[in-house]
Tab-separated table of C-alpha atoms in Angstrom:
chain	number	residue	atom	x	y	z
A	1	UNK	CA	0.000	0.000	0.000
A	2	UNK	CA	1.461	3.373	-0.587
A	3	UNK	CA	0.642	6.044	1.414
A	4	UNK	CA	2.100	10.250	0.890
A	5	UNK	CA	2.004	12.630	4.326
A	6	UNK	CA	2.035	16.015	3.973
A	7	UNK	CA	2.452	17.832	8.003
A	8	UNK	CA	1.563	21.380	6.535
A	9	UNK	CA	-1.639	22.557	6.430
A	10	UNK	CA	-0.953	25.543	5.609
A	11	UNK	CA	1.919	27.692	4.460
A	12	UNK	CA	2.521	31.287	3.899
A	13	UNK	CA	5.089	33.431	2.090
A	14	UNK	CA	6.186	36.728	1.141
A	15	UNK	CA	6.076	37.751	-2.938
A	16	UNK	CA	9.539	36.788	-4.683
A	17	UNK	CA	10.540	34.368	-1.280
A	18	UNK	CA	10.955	31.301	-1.917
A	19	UNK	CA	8.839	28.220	-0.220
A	20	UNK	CA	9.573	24.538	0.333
A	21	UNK	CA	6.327	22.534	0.760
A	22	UNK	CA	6.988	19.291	2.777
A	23	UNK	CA	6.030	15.661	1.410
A	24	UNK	CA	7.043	12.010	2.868
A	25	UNK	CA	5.485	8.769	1.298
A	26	UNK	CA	5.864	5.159	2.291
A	27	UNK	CA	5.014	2.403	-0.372
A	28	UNK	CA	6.389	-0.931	-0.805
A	29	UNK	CA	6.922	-0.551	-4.569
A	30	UNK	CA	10.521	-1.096	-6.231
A	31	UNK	CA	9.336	1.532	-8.929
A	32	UNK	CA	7.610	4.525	-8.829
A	33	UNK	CA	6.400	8.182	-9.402
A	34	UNK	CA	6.099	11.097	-7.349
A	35	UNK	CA	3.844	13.970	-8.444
A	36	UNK	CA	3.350	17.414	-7.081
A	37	UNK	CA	-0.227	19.143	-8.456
A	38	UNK	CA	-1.604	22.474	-7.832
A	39	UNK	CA	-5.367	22.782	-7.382
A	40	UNK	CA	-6.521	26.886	-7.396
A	41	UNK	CA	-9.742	27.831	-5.734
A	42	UNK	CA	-11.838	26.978	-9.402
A	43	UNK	CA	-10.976	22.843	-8.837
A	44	UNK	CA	-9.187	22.230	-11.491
A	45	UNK	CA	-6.121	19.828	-10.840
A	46	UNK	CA	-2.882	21.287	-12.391
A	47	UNK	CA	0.340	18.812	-12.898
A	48	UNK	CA	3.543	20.753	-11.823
A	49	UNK	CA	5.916	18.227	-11.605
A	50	UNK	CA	7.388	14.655	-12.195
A	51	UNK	CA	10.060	12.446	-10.193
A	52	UNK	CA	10.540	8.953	-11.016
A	53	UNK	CA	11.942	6.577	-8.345
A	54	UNK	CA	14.824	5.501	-10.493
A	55	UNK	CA	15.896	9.069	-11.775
A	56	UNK	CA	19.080	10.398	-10.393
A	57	UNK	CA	18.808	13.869	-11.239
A	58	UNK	CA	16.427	16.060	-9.003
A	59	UNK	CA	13.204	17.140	-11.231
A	60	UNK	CA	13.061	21.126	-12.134
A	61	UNK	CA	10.017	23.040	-14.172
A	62	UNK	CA	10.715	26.438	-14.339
A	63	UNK	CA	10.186	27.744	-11.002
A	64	UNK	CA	9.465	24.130	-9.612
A	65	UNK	CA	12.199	22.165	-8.545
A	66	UNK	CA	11.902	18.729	-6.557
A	67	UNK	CA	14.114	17.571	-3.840
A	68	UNK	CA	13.826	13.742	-3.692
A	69	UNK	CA	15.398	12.051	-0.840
A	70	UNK	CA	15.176	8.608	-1.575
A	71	UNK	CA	16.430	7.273	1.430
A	72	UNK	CA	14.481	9.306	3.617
A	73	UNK	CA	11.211	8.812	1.031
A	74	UNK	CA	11.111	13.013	0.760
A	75	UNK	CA	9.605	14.063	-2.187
A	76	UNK	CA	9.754	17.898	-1.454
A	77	UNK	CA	8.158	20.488	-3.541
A	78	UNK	CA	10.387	24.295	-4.049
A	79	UNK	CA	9.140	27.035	-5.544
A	80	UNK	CA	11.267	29.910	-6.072
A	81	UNK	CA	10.403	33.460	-6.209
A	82	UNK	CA	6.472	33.159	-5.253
A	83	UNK	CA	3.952	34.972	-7.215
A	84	UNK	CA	0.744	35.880	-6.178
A	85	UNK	CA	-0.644	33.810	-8.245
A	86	UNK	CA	0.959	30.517	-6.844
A	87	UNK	CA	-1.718	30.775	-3.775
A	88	UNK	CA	-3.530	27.385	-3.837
A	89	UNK	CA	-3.589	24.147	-2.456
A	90	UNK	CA	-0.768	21.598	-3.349
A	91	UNK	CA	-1.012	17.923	-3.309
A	92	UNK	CA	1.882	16.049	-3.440
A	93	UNK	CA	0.840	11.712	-4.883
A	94	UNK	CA	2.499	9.128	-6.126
A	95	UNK	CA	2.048	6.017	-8.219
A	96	UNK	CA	3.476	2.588	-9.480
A	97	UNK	CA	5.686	2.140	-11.915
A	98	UNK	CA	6.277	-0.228	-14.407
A	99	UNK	CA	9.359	-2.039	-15.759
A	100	UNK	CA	8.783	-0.120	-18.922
A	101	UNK	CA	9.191	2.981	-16.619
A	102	UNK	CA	5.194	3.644	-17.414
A	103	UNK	CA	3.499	5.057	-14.382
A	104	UNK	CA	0.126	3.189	-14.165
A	105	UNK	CA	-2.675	2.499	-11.040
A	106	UNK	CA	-4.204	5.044	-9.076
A	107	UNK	CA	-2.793	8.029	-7.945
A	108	UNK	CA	-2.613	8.228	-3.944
A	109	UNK	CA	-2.593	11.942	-2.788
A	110	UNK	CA	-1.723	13.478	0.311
A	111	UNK	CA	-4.128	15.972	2.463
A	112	UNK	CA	-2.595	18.920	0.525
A	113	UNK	CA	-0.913	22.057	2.093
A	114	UNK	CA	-2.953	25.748	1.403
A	115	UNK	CA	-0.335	28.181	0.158
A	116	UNK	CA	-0.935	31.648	0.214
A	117	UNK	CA	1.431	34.305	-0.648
A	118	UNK	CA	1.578	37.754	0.306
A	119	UNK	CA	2.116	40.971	-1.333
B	1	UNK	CA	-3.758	20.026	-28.113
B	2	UNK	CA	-6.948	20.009	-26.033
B	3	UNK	CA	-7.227	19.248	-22.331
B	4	UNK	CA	-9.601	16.742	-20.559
B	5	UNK	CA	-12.254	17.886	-20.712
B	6	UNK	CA	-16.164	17.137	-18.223
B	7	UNK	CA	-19.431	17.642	-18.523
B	8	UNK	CA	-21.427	18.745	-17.116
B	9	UNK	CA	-19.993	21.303	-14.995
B	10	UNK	CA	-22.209	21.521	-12.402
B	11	UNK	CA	-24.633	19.445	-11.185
B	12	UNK	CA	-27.508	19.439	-8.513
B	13	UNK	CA	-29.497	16.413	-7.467
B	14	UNK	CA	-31.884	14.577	-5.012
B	15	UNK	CA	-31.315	11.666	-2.895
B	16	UNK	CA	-32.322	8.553	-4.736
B	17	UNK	CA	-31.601	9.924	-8.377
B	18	UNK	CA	-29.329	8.818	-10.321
B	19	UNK	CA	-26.157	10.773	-12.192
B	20	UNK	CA	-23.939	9.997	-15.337
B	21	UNK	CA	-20.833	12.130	-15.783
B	22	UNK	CA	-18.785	12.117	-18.416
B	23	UNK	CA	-15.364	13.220	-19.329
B	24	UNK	CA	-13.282	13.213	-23.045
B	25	UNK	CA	-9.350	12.756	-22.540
B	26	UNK	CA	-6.756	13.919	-24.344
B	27	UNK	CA	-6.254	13.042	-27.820
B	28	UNK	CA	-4.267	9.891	-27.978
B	29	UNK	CA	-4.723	9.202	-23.933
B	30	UNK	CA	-6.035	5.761	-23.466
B	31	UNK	CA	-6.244	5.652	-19.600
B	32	UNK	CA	-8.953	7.418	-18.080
B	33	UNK	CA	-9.191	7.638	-13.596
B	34	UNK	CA	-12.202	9.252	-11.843
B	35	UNK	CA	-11.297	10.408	-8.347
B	36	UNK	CA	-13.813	12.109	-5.820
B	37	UNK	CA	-12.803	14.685	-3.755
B	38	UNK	CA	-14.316	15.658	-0.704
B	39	UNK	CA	-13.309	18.005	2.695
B	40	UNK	CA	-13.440	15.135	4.527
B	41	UNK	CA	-11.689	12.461	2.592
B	42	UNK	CA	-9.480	14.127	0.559
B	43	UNK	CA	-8.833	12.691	-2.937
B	44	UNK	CA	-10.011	9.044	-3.499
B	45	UNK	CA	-9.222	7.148	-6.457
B	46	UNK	CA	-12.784	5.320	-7.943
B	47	UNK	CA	-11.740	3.943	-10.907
B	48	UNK	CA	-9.133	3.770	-13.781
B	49	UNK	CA	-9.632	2.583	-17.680
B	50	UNK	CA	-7.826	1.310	-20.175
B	51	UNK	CA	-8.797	0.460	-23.722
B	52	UNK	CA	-12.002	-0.214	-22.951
B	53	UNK	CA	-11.564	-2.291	-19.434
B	54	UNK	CA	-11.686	-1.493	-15.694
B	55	UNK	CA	-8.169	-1.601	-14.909
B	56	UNK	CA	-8.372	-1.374	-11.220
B	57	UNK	CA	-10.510	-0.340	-8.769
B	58	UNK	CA	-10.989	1.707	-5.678
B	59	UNK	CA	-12.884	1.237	-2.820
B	60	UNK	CA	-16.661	2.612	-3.395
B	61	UNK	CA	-19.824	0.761	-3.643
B	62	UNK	CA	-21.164	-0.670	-6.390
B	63	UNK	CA	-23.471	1.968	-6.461
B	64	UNK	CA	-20.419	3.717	-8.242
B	65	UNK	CA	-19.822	2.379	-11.584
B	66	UNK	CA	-18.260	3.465	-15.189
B	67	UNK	CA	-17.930	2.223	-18.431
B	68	UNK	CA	-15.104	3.474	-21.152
B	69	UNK	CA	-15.600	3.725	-25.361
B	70	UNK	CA	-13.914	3.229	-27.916
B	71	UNK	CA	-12.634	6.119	-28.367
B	72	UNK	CA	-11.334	6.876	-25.137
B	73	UNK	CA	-14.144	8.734	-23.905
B	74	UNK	CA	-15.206	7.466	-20.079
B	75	UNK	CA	-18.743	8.029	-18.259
B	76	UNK	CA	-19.161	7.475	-14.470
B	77	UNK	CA	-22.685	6.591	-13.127
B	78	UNK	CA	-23.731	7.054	-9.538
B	79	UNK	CA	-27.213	5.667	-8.768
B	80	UNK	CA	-29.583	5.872	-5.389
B	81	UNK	CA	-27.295	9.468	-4.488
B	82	UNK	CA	-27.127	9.747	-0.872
B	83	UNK	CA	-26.307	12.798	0.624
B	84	UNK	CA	-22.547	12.483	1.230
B	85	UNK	CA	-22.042	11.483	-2.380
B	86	UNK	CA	-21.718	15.367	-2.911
B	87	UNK	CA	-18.481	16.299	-3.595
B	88	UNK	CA	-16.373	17.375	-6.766
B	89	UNK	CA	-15.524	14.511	-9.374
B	90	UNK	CA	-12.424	14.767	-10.798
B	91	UNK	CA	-11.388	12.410	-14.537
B	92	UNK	CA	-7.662	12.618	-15.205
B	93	UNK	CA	-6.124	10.907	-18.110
B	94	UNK	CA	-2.942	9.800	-18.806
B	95	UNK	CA	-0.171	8.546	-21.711
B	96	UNK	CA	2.805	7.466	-19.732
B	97	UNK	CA	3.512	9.133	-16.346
B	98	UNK	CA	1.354	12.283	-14.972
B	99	UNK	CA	-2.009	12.274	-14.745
B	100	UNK	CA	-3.849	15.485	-16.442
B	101	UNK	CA	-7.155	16.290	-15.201
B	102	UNK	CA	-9.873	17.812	-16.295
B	103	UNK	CA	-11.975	21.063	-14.718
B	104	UNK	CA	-14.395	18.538	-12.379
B	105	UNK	CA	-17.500	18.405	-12.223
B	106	UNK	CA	-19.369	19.606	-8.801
B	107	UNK	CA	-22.341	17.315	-7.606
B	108	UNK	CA	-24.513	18.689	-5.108
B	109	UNK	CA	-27.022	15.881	-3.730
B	110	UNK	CA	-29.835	17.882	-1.269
């Protein structure tokens, strides 16, 4: 069973700061993904970032970069210089992994962390 | 290329009815998941297609069921709504690793 904690509930942050958003999983899969989505006030579900289990460089998108500690099953989330418009909640999931190095299953999500930044 | 995409939007029902949602993927995505989201219980995985087949399953009642096309295209049916089956339904599909969901669809059961 895997299972992703996130301990924040909430974070806050001052425009052009940076922010590190806190995510530990546990799973008893050899391969997997880890996932970071950002979910605004209107719902919608927005994919920010990708870490396979296997990868030895540490995922970056733009502003997004993702520590993965392996060994300590951290999957943290950084954002650098916070816009106003990065307020929202952030889930951190993972999933299984094929062979292949196809993700594939369900994705199990943590309880999010609400991130608001201020002017 | 165009996103996932749900209909309806919105939605506003009484207990006992039923409800069909349905949600297109992304050109060329043949895995389709539903997930319902909720204050309470966070994210929950319902179900995940593939070409046509249930490829797993979460842990709902069959009261919760879904069926997937040929051409990708998944609906999600929920009959007998109860009251706590409110809550925003979320389809995501997928081509190798992330998940891309669409806008949700908001079911409110009075």
């Amino acid at each position: 069973a895997q299972k992703i904690t996130q301990t924040q509930p909430g974070m806050f942050v001052q425009e052009k700061e940076a922010v590190t958003l806190d995510c530990t999983y546990d799973t008893s899969d050899q391969s997997y993904g880890l996932f970071w989505y950002k979910q605004p006030s209107s719902g919608e579900m927005i994919f920010l970032i990708y870490q396979g289990s296997y990868d030895e460089q540490n995922a970056t998108e733009g502003r997004y970069s993702l520590n993965f500690q392996k060994a300590r099953k951290s999957a943290n989330l950084v954002i650098s210089a916070s816009q106003l418009g990065d307020s929202a909640m952030y889930f951190c999931a993972m999933r299984e992994t094929n062979a292949g190095g196809t993700s594939y299953g369900k994705l199990t999500f943590g309880q999010g962390t609400i991130l608001t930044v201020h002017p | 290329k165009a996103g996932v995409t749900q209909t309806p939007r919105y939605l506003i029902k009484t207990r006992g009815q039923q409800v069909t949602l349905s949600c297109s993927p992304i050109s060329g995505h043949r895995s389709v998941s539903w997930y319902q989201q909720t204050p309470g219980q966070g994210l929950q995985f319902l179900f995940e297609y593939f070409s046509e087949t249930q490829r797993n399953k979460g842990n709902f009642p069959g009261r919760f069921s879904g069926r997937q096309f040929s051409n990708s295209r998944s609906e999600m049916n929920v009959s007998t709504l109860e009251l706590g089956d409110s809550a925003l339904y979320l389809c995501a599909s997928s081509l190798r690793h992330e998940q891309f969901f669409g806008p949700g669809t908001r079911l409110t059961v009075l």
